[in-house]
Amino acid sequence: MDIEETIWIIGLENALKHSGKTKTKFVLKGILSEHPEYREKIGEIKSLIDDIVGQINKLSIDQQQQKFESKSPIEIKKTTRIKEEKELPPLENVDKYKKLTFRLAPYPSGPLHIGNARMVILNDTYKKMYKAKLFLVYDDTIGSEEKIIVPEAYDLIKENLEWLGVEIDKIFYKSDRIPKFYDYCSKLLEMHKAYVCTCDADLWRTEYGRKREKIGKPCPHRNQTIEENLEHWEKMLDGTYLEKQAVVRLKTGMELKNPAVRDHVIMRIAEREHPRVGSKFRVWPLLEFSWGIDDHLLGITHILRGKDLIKEDIIESKIWKLFNWPEIEFIHYGLISFGDLKLSKTYSRQQIKKGIFIGWDDPRTWSLNSLAKRGILSESLIEIILDLGLSLTDIKFDPGRLYDLNGKKIEKTSNRYFFVDDPIELIIKKIPDIKLIAEPLIHPDFPERGTRKIELSKVNGKIKVLVSKRDLSKLNPGMLVRLKDLFNIEILDIKQPIQSKYHSKEMEIARSKKFKILHWVPTEENVPISIILDDGNVTEGFGEPYCKNIKTGEILQFERFGFVKIDKISPQIHGFFTHR
């Protein structure tokens, strides 16, 4: 099947899933996912995709369906994009809503990391499944002193969502909505369903919240009159009360079994400046209260969250009942543990500030920026997350599964190169008059891509090459080894520089006697390369001369080293290690 037919099938399928409209970027993504060999021909096929997408979007949905079904079963079967994908379970109570609405609620303390990805991917998948709306609501209220809003995080999060292929219908900022929370807090005080408490926080927890007791007991402020509460509320707003001197508590109930939800705090004073609204507000809502209000006002129909946030469900439901608002559907999923991975934006920000991390691209942050920088494809992450589904069972994340899947997706498009890290010199003596040119394949599975040419010069019957110091411990005098795609040698002395002599040319000899294979690069004609590893360390080395053809953004494979994504090529080639 030719590429034009493939574009039609993928484009029609995508349009039928998205209310009769498709876009070039989604069709291109589908093409490259199933036919990675076209990554090198993006410029050639993009105009063809643009043309076909335009034709598809002019068709009615019925016409699109007919055209899609008219494709022969053989053609559709060959197009592996048309396949049964692992689907999420259907949501409950969808019929009672004219249109479903979901929301993402990131706190802008940094870019999204791999731990946030599940929330994003699940919401986006259901949005597409039900042709629903998806809002991005920056949860940018002033929180604890440790939790700081990072101004650049607003744009970083947008970049993360774009990388994941998420389409947002509307963007909101909690910091723009503070007056609404003030209004509803005042209403709760007037309804006598909330009160201003000036107890010391530690005293309240031990004496009234009674963390270790089955029930708590009311503090003296719980029975204040409405007028007294409104007076104290005004003092919170006008600056009479300072930070930690007063909070507003919702009367959730002191008899509740869970101490964490007994008369929960919904508003508190925080006088730190906000990066968007400055010092305009000094009283800020807590997460549960702001969402109890906004999930209703924004028309959210379904809330997807981890089972660790069930406490938030209780507070939100209480608020909806107090205002006689309809309940919203909660969908919970189990937690993912990440073992030794430190997924803390606060920690990462501190490490960046200290200069220990190079930035949010540092592999140790596990931010989505860092995954993209390393060459992890967004479709690999999406597939791994969807495979987890909505199970309430807690899961341990295995990076190896992500690497295995990603490797399968990038293997075909990753050209091969020789690279020697931590290089040491190897001298080969007694070279006969033979052709000293190695011509390894650009890709062993695609000989039609051609070969790389690595030429060596003999001086006084000797040549010099660079090999990795890692190989030194595997060599012994008298050992026969093969310089990959060149010839066979005998090791004479492993003191640096390593001494050896020419043995034979034929690959068959090395194969029959199972010689160890050494990767190498010339000592003169080579290309300096530095690579940031997944542990943050940097390895330096040299690549073969053909590395001069490497392009920025290219994902390649340094043989026997691993996949690498090239970040820049000037003043020298610099890349990020992807995985083995």
Coordinates of C-alpha atoms in Angstrom, one line a residue:
M1 CA 0.0 0.0 0.0
D2 CA 1.4 3.4 -1.0
I3 CA 1.9 6.3 1.4
E4 CA -1.1 8.3 0.0
E5 CA -3.5 5.5 0.7
T6 CA -2.0 5.1 4.2
I7 CA -2.6 8.9 4.9
W8 CA -6.2 8.6 3.8
I9 CA -6.9 5.7 6.1
I10 CA -5.2 7.3 9.1
G11 CA -6.7 10.7 8.4
L12 CA -10.3 9.3 8.0
E13 CA -10.0 7.2 11.2
N14 CA -8.8 10.2 13.1
A15 CA -11.5 12.5 11.8
L16 CA -14.2 10.0 12.7
K17 CA -12.9 9.9 16.2
H18 CA -12.9 13.7 16.5
S19 CA -16.3 14.9 15.2
G20 CA -15.4 14.8 11.6
K21 CA -12.2 16.9 11.8
T22 CA -8.6 15.9 11.7
K23 CA -5.3 17.8 11.7
T24 CA -2.0 17.4 9.9
K25 CA 0.0 16.9 13.1
F26 CA -2.2 14.0 14.3
V27 CA -2.1 12.3 10.9
L28 CA 1.7 12.8 10.8
K29 CA 2.0 11.4 14.3
G30 CA 0.1 8.3 13.2
I31 CA 2.2 7.8 10.1
L32 CA 5.5 8.0 12.0
S33 CA 4.2 5.7 14.7
E34 CA 3.5 3.0 12.2
H35 CA 6.0 3.8 9.6
P36 CA 9.1 5.2 11.3
E37 CA 11.0 5.1 8.1
Y38 CA 9.2 8.2 6.9
R39 CA 10.8 10.3 9.7
E40 CA 13.6 11.1 7.2
K41 CA 11.0 12.2 4.6
I42 CA 8.8 14.5 6.7
G43 CA 9.4 17.4 4.4
E44 CA 8.3 15.3 1.4
I45 CA 5.1 13.9 2.9
K46 CA 3.9 16.9 4.9
S47 CA 2.5 18.7 1.9
L48 CA 0.7 15.5 0.8
I49 CA -0.8 15.2 4.3
D50 CA -1.9 18.8 4.3
D51 CA -3.7 18.3 1.0
I52 CA -5.5 15.0 2.1
V53 CA -6.4 16.5 5.5
G54 CA -8.0 19.4 3.7
Q55 CA -10.1 17.0 1.5
I56 CA -11.1 14.9 4.5
N57 CA -12.3 17.9 6.5
K58 CA -14.6 19.0 3.6
L59 CA -16.4 15.7 3.7
S60 CA -19.5 15.1 5.9
I61 CA -19.1 12.5 8.7
D62 CA -21.3 10.1 6.6
Q63 CA -19.1 10.6 3.6
Q64 CA -16.0 10.0 5.7
Q65 CA -17.5 6.8 7.1
Q66 CA -18.4 5.5 3.6
K67 CA -15.0 6.3 2.3
F68 CA -13.3 4.7 5.2
E69 CA -15.4 1.5 4.9
S70 CA -14.8 1.5 1.1
K71 CA -11.1 0.8 1.7
S72 CA -10.4 -2.9 1.1
P73 CA -10.1 -5.1 4.2
I74 CA -6.6 -6.0 3.1
E75 CA -5.5 -2.3 3.0
I76 CA -7.0 -1.6 6.4
K77 CA -5.4 -4.7 7.9
K78 CA -2.0 -3.6 6.5
T79 CA -2.4 -0.2 8.1
T80 CA -1.5 -1.2 11.7
R81 CA -2.9 2.2 12.9
I82 CA -6.3 0.6 12.5
K83 CA -6.2 -1.8 15.3
E84 CA -7.9 -2.7 18.5
E85 CA -6.3 -0.5 21.1
K86 CA -6.4 -1.1 24.8
E87 CA -9.4 1.0 25.9
L88 CA -10.4 2.5 29.2
P89 CA -13.6 1.3 30.8
P90 CA -16.7 3.3 30.0
L91 CA -17.7 6.0 32.5
E92 CA -20.9 5.8 34.5
N93 CA -23.8 8.2 34.3
V94 CA -22.7 9.8 31.1
D95 CA -26.2 9.8 29.6
K96 CA -27.4 12.4 32.1
Y97 CA -25.1 15.0 30.7
K98 CA -25.5 16.9 27.4
K99 CA -21.7 17.1 27.2
L100 CA -19.0 15.7 29.5
T101 CA -16.4 18.1 30.8
F102 CA -13.1 17.1 32.4
R103 CA -10.3 19.2 33.9
L104 CA -6.6 19.2 34.5
A105 CA -5.5 21.0 37.6
P106 CA -1.7 21.2 37.8
Y107 CA 0.1 23.3 40.4
P108 CA 2.7 25.4 38.5
S109 CA 5.7 24.6 40.7
G110 CA 7.5 23.2 37.7
P111 CA 6.8 21.2 34.5
L112 CA 4.7 18.0 34.7
H113 CA 6.7 15.0 35.6
I114 CA 6.2 11.3 34.9
G115 CA 4.1 11.0 38.0
N116 CA 1.6 13.6 36.7
A117 CA 1.3 12.0 33.3
R118 CA -1.3 9.4 34.4
M119 CA -3.8 12.2 35.4
V120 CA -3.2 14.0 32.1
I121 CA -3.4 10.9 29.8
L122 CA -6.5 9.5 31.4
N123 CA -8.4 12.8 31.2
D124 CA -7.3 13.4 27.6
T125 CA -8.3 9.8 26.6
Y126 CA -11.8 10.1 28.0
K127 CA -12.1 13.6 26.4
K128 CA -11.5 12.0 23.0
M129 CA -13.5 8.9 23.8
Y130 CA -16.6 11.0 24.6
K131 CA -15.9 14.1 22.4
A132 CA -15.9 16.0 25.6
K133 CA -14.4 19.3 26.8
L134 CA -11.1 19.4 28.7
F135 CA -10.1 22.5 30.7
L136 CA -6.7 23.4 31.9
V137 CA -7.1 25.1 35.3
Y138 CA -3.8 26.2 36.8
D139 CA -4.2 25.6 40.6
D140 CA -2.0 28.6 41.3
T141 CA -3.2 29.6 44.8
I142 CA -0.6 30.5 47.4
G143 CA 0.1 27.3 49.4
S144 CA 2.7 26.3 52.0
E145 CA 6.0 28.0 52.2
E146 CA 7.8 25.0 50.7
K147 CA 5.4 24.9 47.7
I148 CA 6.5 27.8 45.5
I149 CA 4.9 28.9 42.2
V150 CA 7.6 28.9 39.4
P151 CA 6.6 31.6 36.8
E152 CA 8.0 29.6 33.8
A153 CA 6.0 26.6 34.9
Y154 CA 2.9 28.0 33.2
D155 CA 4.5 27.7 29.8
L156 CA 6.3 24.5 30.6
I157 CA 3.1 22.8 31.4
K158 CA 1.5 23.9 28.1
E159 CA 4.6 22.5 26.3
N160 CA 4.2 19.2 28.2
L161 CA 0.5 19.0 27.2
E162 CA 1.4 19.7 23.5
W163 CA 4.1 17.0 23.6
L164 CA 1.4 14.5 24.8
G165 CA -1.0 15.6 22.0
V166 CA -3.5 17.0 24.5
E167 CA -6.0 19.6 23.1
I168 CA -7.3 22.0 25.7
D169 CA -10.6 23.7 25.2
K170 CA -10.1 26.6 27.7
I171 CA -7.6 27.8 30.2
F172 CA -8.3 29.2 33.6
Y173 CA -6.2 30.5 36.4
K174 CA -7.3 30.1 40.1
S175 CA -5.4 33.3 40.9
D176 CA -7.9 35.2 38.7
R177 CA -10.9 33.7 40.5
I178 CA -10.1 34.6 44.1
P179 CA -13.0 37.1 44.4
K180 CA -15.4 34.2 43.6
F181 CA -14.0 32.2 46.5
Y182 CA -14.3 35.2 48.8
D183 CA -18.0 35.5 47.9
Y184 CA -18.8 31.8 48.6
C185 CA -16.8 31.9 51.8
S186 CA -18.9 34.8 52.9
K187 CA -22.0 32.9 52.1
L188 CA -20.9 30.0 54.2
L189 CA -20.2 32.3 57.1
E190 CA -23.7 33.9 56.6
M191 CA -25.2 30.4 56.5
H192 CA -23.4 29.6 59.8
K193 CA -21.8 26.6 58.0
A194 CA -18.3 28.0 58.5
Y195 CA -16.4 30.0 61.2
V196 CA -13.3 32.0 61.7
C197 CA -10.9 30.2 64.0
T198 CA -8.0 31.9 65.8
C199 CA -6.7 28.9 67.7
D200 CA -3.1 28.0 67.4
A201 CA -2.8 25.4 64.7
D202 CA -0.9 22.8 66.8
L203 CA -3.3 23.4 69.7
W204 CA -6.3 22.8 67.5
R205 CA -4.9 19.6 66.1
T206 CA -4.1 18.1 69.5
E207 CA -6.9 19.6 71.7
Y208 CA -9.8 19.8 69.3
G209 CA -9.0 17.9 66.2
R210 CA -7.8 15.0 68.4
K211 CA -5.8 13.2 65.8
R212 CA -5.6 10.0 67.9
E213 CA -9.2 10.0 69.2
K214 CA -12.3 8.6 67.5
I215 CA -14.0 12.0 67.6
G216 CA -12.9 15.6 68.1
K217 CA -14.5 18.3 70.1
P218 CA -15.5 21.8 69.1
C219 CA -13.1 24.7 69.7
P220 CA -14.6 27.9 71.3
H221 CA -14.9 29.7 68.0
R222 CA -17.2 27.1 66.4
N223 CA -20.2 28.6 68.1
Q224 CA -19.5 32.2 67.3
T225 CA -22.4 34.2 66.0
I226 CA -22.7 35.0 62.3
E227 CA -21.9 38.6 63.0
E228 CA -18.8 37.7 65.0
N229 CA -17.6 35.4 62.2
L230 CA -18.1 38.1 59.5
E231 CA -16.3 40.6 61.6
H232 CA -13.3 38.3 62.0
W233 CA -13.5 37.5 58.3
E234 CA -13.2 41.2 57.5
K235 CA -10.1 41.4 59.8
M236 CA -8.5 38.6 57.8
L237 CA -9.1 40.5 54.6
D238 CA -8.0 43.9 55.8
G239 CA -4.8 42.9 57.4
T240 CA -5.7 43.0 61.0
Y241 CA -4.9 39.4 61.4
L242 CA -1.5 38.2 60.2
E243 CA -0.4 34.9 58.8
K244 CA -1.3 31.9 61.0
Q245 CA -3.4 34.1 63.3
A246 CA -6.8 33.2 61.8
V247 CA -8.3 30.7 59.3
V248 CA -11.8 29.9 58.1
R249 CA -13.0 26.4 58.9
L250 CA -15.9 24.6 57.2
K251 CA -18.2 22.8 59.6
T252 CA -17.7 19.4 58.2
G253 CA -18.2 17.8 61.6
M254 CA -16.0 17.1 64.6
E255 CA -17.5 13.6 64.9
L256 CA -16.0 12.4 61.7
K257 CA -13.7 9.3 62.0
N258 CA -11.0 10.8 59.8
P259 CA -9.3 13.6 61.8
A260 CA -8.0 15.1 58.6
V261 CA -11.5 16.2 57.5
R262 CA -12.8 17.4 60.9
D263 CA -13.8 21.1 60.5
H264 CA -11.4 21.4 57.6
V265 CA -9.6 24.7 56.9
I266 CA -10.9 26.3 53.7
M267 CA -9.3 29.8 53.8
R268 CA -6.0 31.0 55.2
I269 CA -3.8 34.1 55.2
A270 CA -0.6 34.0 53.0
E271 CA 1.1 37.4 52.4
R272 CA 3.7 36.2 49.9
E273 CA 3.7 37.9 46.5
H274 CA 2.1 36.0 43.7
P275 CA 3.9 35.9 40.3
R276 CA 0.7 36.8 38.4
V277 CA -1.4 38.9 40.7
G278 CA 1.3 40.3 43.0
S279 CA 0.0 41.4 46.4
K280 CA -3.6 41.9 45.3
F281 CA -4.9 39.1 47.7
R282 CA -3.8 38.1 51.2
V283 CA -6.3 35.4 51.9
W284 CA -6.2 32.2 49.8
P285 CA -8.4 29.2 49.4
L286 CA -7.2 25.7 50.2
L287 CA -7.4 23.2 47.3
E288 CA -10.5 21.3 48.5
F289 CA -12.6 24.5 48.9
S290 CA -11.5 26.1 45.6
W291 CA -12.4 22.9 43.7
G292 CA -15.6 22.5 45.6
I293 CA -16.7 25.8 44.1
D294 CA -15.0 25.7 40.7
D295 CA -15.9 22.2 39.8
H296 CA -19.5 23.3 39.9
L297 CA -19.0 26.8 38.4
L298 CA -17.0 25.4 35.5
G299 CA -19.5 22.6 34.8
I300 CA -17.1 19.8 35.4
T301 CA -19.0 16.4 35.1
H302 CA -16.3 13.9 36.0
I303 CA -13.3 14.2 38.2
L304 CA -10.4 11.7 37.8
R305 CA -8.0 11.5 40.6
G306 CA -5.8 9.1 42.6
K307 CA -7.3 7.3 45.5
D308 CA -5.0 9.2 47.9
L309 CA -7.3 12.3 47.3
I310 CA -10.5 10.7 48.6
K311 CA -10.3 13.3 51.5
E312 CA -10.9 16.0 48.8
D313 CA -14.0 14.1 47.7
I314 CA -15.5 14.5 51.2
I315 CA -14.9 18.2 51.4
E316 CA -16.2 18.9 47.9
S317 CA -19.3 16.8 48.4
K318 CA -20.0 18.7 51.7
I319 CA -19.8 22.0 49.8
W320 CA -22.1 20.9 47.0
K321 CA -24.7 19.7 49.6
L322 CA -24.5 23.0 51.5
F323 CA -25.2 25.0 48.3
N324 CA -27.7 22.4 47.0
W325 CA -25.6 21.7 43.9
P326 CA -25.7 18.4 42.0
E327 CA -23.0 15.8 42.8
I328 CA -20.2 15.4 40.3
E329 CA -18.8 11.9 39.4
F330 CA -15.6 10.8 41.1
I331 CA -13.4 8.2 39.4
H332 CA -10.4 7.0 41.3
Y333 CA -7.3 5.0 40.3
G334 CA -4.5 3.4 42.3
L335 CA -1.2 4.9 43.0
I336 CA 2.1 4.4 41.2
S337 CA 5.2 4.0 43.3
F338 CA 8.4 5.0 41.6
G339 CA 10.9 3.2 43.8
D340 CA 14.1 5.2 44.1
L341 CA 13.0 7.9 41.7
K342 CA 12.7 11.2 43.5
L343 CA 9.7 12.8 41.9
S344 CA 9.5 16.1 43.8
K345 CA 9.4 19.4 41.9
T346 CA 10.4 21.2 45.1
Y347 CA 13.5 19.0 45.4
S348 CA 14.3 19.4 41.7
R349 CA 13.9 23.2 41.9
Q350 CA 16.3 23.3 44.8
Q351 CA 18.8 21.2 42.9
I352 CA 18.6 23.4 39.9
K353 CA 19.1 26.5 42.1
K354 CA 22.2 24.9 43.6
G355 CA 23.5 24.2 40.2
I356 CA 23.5 20.4 40.8
F357 CA 20.8 19.9 38.1
I358 CA 21.3 21.6 34.7
G359 CA 17.6 22.6 34.6
W360 CA 14.2 21.0 34.1
D361 CA 15.8 19.0 31.2
D362 CA 18.0 17.2 33.7
P363 CA 17.2 13.5 33.5
R364 CA 17.0 13.2 37.3
T365 CA 13.9 15.4 37.4
W366 CA 11.9 12.9 35.4
S367 CA 10.0 15.8 34.0
L368 CA 8.2 15.4 30.7
N369 CA 10.7 17.9 29.4
S370 CA 13.5 15.6 30.3
L371 CA 11.9 12.6 28.8
A372 CA 11.4 14.4 25.5
K373 CA 15.0 15.7 25.6
R374 CA 16.2 12.2 26.1
G375 CA 14.3 10.8 23.2
I376 CA 11.4 9.1 25.0
L377 CA 8.5 9.3 22.5
S378 CA 5.2 10.6 23.9
E379 CA 3.4 7.7 22.4
S380 CA 5.6 5.3 24.4
L381 CA 4.6 7.0 27.6
I382 CA 0.9 7.2 26.6
E383 CA 0.8 3.5 25.8
I384 CA 2.4 2.5 29.1
I385 CA 0.0 4.6 31.1
L386 CA -3.1 3.4 29.2
D387 CA -1.9 -0.2 29.8
L388 CA -2.3 0.5 33.6
G389 CA -6.0 1.5 33.0
L390 CA -8.1 2.6 35.9
S391 CA -7.2 -0.1 38.4
L392 CA -7.4 0.8 42.0
T393 CA -4.5 -1.6 42.6
D394 CA -1.3 0.2 43.5
I395 CA 1.5 -0.3 40.9
K396 CA 5.2 -0.1 40.9
F397 CA 6.6 1.7 37.9
D398 CA 9.3 -0.1 36.0
P399 CA 11.4 2.2 33.8
G400 CA 12.6 -0.9 31.9
R401 CA 9.1 -1.4 30.5
L402 CA 9.1 2.1 29.1
Y403 CA 12.5 1.7 27.7
D404 CA 11.7 -1.6 26.0
L405 CA 8.6 -0.2 24.4
N406 CA 10.4 3.0 23.4
G407 CA 13.3 1.1 22.0
K408 CA 10.9 -0.9 19.7
K409 CA 9.5 2.4 18.4
I410 CA 12.8 4.2 17.7
E411 CA 14.9 1.2 16.6
K412 CA 14.1 1.4 12.9
T413 CA 14.7 5.1 12.6
S414 CA 17.9 5.2 14.6
N415 CA 20.9 5.2 12.4
R416 CA 24.1 3.6 13.8
Y417 CA 27.4 5.2 14.5
F418 CA 30.6 4.2 16.2
F419 CA 31.3 6.1 19.5
V420 CA 34.1 5.5 22.0
D421 CA 33.7 6.9 25.5
D422 CA 36.6 7.3 27.9
P423 CA 39.0 6.6 24.9
I424 CA 42.5 5.1 25.1
E425 CA 44.9 4.5 22.2
L426 CA 45.4 1.2 20.5
I427 CA 48.3 0.7 18.1
I428 CA 48.3 -2.0 15.4
K429 CA 51.6 -3.1 13.9
K430 CA 52.6 -5.1 10.8
I431 CA 49.8 -3.8 8.6
P432 CA 50.1 -5.4 5.1
D433 CA 49.3 -3.5 2.0
I434 CA 45.5 -3.8 2.2
K435 CA 42.6 -1.4 1.8
L436 CA 42.2 0.4 5.2
I437 CA 38.6 1.4 4.9
A438 CA 35.7 0.3 7.0
E439 CA 32.2 0.6 5.5
P440 CA 29.7 -0.3 8.2
L441 CA 26.0 -0.1 7.3
I442 CA 24.1 3.0 8.4
H443 CA 21.4 0.6 9.6
P444 CA 21.9 -3.2 9.6
D445 CA 18.2 -3.9 8.9
F446 CA 18.0 -1.4 6.0
P447 CA 21.0 -1.9 3.7
E448 CA 19.4 0.4 1.2
R449 CA 20.3 3.4 3.4
G450 CA 23.9 2.8 2.5
T451 CA 27.1 2.7 4.4
R452 CA 29.4 5.0 6.4
K453 CA 33.0 5.3 5.2
I454 CA 35.8 5.3 7.8
E455 CA 39.3 5.5 6.3
L456 CA 42.6 5.0 8.1
S457 CA 46.1 6.0 7.2
K458 CA 49.1 3.8 7.8
V459 CA 52.4 5.4 9.0
N460 CA 55.5 3.2 9.2
G461 CA 53.5 0.1 8.9
K462 CA 51.3 1.1 11.9
I463 CA 47.8 2.6 12.4
K464 CA 46.4 4.0 15.6
V465 CA 42.7 3.9 16.7
L466 CA 40.8 4.8 19.9
V467 CA 38.9 2.2 21.9
S468 CA 36.9 2.5 25.1
K469 CA 38.8 2.1 28.4
R470 CA 35.9 -0.1 29.5
D471 CA 37.2 -2.8 27.1
L472 CA 40.7 -2.8 28.6
S473 CA 39.8 -5.2 31.4
K474 CA 38.5 -7.7 28.9
L475 CA 41.8 -7.9 26.9
N476 CA 44.8 -10.1 27.5
P477 CA 48.1 -10.6 25.6
G478 CA 47.7 -13.2 22.9
M479 CA 44.0 -12.6 22.6
L480 CA 42.6 -12.4 19.1
V481 CA 39.9 -9.7 18.6
R482 CA 38.2 -8.0 15.7
L483 CA 38.0 -4.3 15.0
K484 CA 34.4 -4.0 13.9
D485 CA 34.0 -3.9 10.1
L486 CA 37.8 -3.6 9.6
F487 CA 40.1 -6.6 10.4
N488 CA 41.3 -9.0 13.1
I489 CA 44.2 -8.3 15.4
E490 CA 46.3 -10.0 18.1
I491 CA 46.8 -8.2 21.4
L492 CA 50.4 -8.0 22.4
D493 CA 50.5 -5.7 25.5
I494 CA 47.6 -4.1 27.4
K495 CA 49.7 -1.4 29.0
Q496 CA 48.6 2.0 27.6
P497 CA 48.8 2.6 24.7
I498 CA 47.6 -1.0 23.9
Q499 CA 49.9 -2.8 21.5
S500 CA 48.7 -5.2 18.9
K501 CA 49.5 -6.6 15.5
Y502 CA 47.5 -7.4 12.4
H503 CA 46.2 -10.9 12.2
S504 CA 43.8 -11.3 9.3
K505 CA 41.0 -9.6 7.3
E506 CA 38.2 -12.1 7.0
M507 CA 35.2 -11.8 9.1
E508 CA 34.6 -15.5 8.8
I509 CA 37.7 -16.2 10.9
A510 CA 36.4 -14.0 13.7
R511 CA 33.0 -15.4 13.6
S512 CA 34.1 -19.1 13.6
K513 CA 36.4 -18.6 16.5
K514 CA 34.1 -16.2 18.3
F515 CA 36.5 -13.2 18.5
K516 CA 35.6 -10.4 20.8
I517 CA 34.4 -7.4 18.8
L518 CA 35.9 -3.9 19.5
H519 CA 34.3 -0.7 18.5
W520 CA 36.8 2.0 17.5
V521 CA 37.3 5.4 15.9
P522 CA 40.3 6.9 14.2
T523 CA 42.7 8.9 16.3
E524 CA 42.8 11.8 13.9
E525 CA 39.6 11.9 11.9
N526 CA 37.0 11.8 14.6
V527 CA 34.2 14.0 16.1
P528 CA 34.2 15.1 19.8
I529 CA 30.9 14.2 21.6
S530 CA 29.6 14.7 25.1
I531 CA 26.5 12.8 26.4
I532 CA 24.5 13.5 29.6
L533 CA 23.7 10.1 31.1
D534 CA 20.4 9.3 32.9
D535 CA 22.1 9.7 36.3
G536 CA 23.2 13.3 35.4
N537 CA 26.9 12.4 34.8
V538 CA 28.5 13.5 31.6
T539 CA 30.6 11.1 29.5
E540 CA 33.0 12.4 26.9
G541 CA 34.3 10.6 23.8
F542 CA 34.8 10.6 20.1
G543 CA 32.5 9.5 17.2
E544 CA 33.4 8.3 13.8
P545 CA 33.9 10.9 11.0
Y546 CA 30.4 10.2 9.7
C547 CA 29.0 11.8 12.9
K548 CA 29.6 15.2 11.2
N549 CA 26.3 14.5 9.4
I550 CA 24.3 14.2 12.6
K551 CA 21.4 16.7 13.0
T552 CA 20.0 18.4 16.0
G553 CA 17.0 16.5 17.4
E554 CA 18.1 13.2 15.8
I555 CA 17.7 10.0 17.8
L556 CA 20.5 7.6 16.9
Q557 CA 22.2 4.6 18.3
F558 CA 25.9 4.6 19.2
E559 CA 26.7 0.9 18.8
R560 CA 27.3 -1.0 22.0
F561 CA 26.6 2.2 24.0
G562 CA 22.9 2.9 23.5
F563 CA 20.3 5.3 22.0
V564 CA 21.1 9.0 22.2
K565 CA 19.1 12.1 21.2
I566 CA 21.2 15.0 19.9
D567 CA 20.6 18.3 21.6
K568 CA 23.0 20.5 19.7
I569 CA 25.8 20.1 17.2
S570 CA 27.8 23.3 17.9
P571 CA 30.4 24.1 19.1
Q572 CA 30.5 20.3 19.5
I573 CA 27.9 17.5 19.4
H574 CA 26.1 17.2 22.7
G575 CA 23.4 14.7 23.4
F576 CA 21.2 13.0 26.1
F577 CA 21.4 9.3 26.7
T578 CA 18.0 7.7 26.0
H579 CA 18.5 4.1 27.1
R580 CA 20.2 0.9 26.0

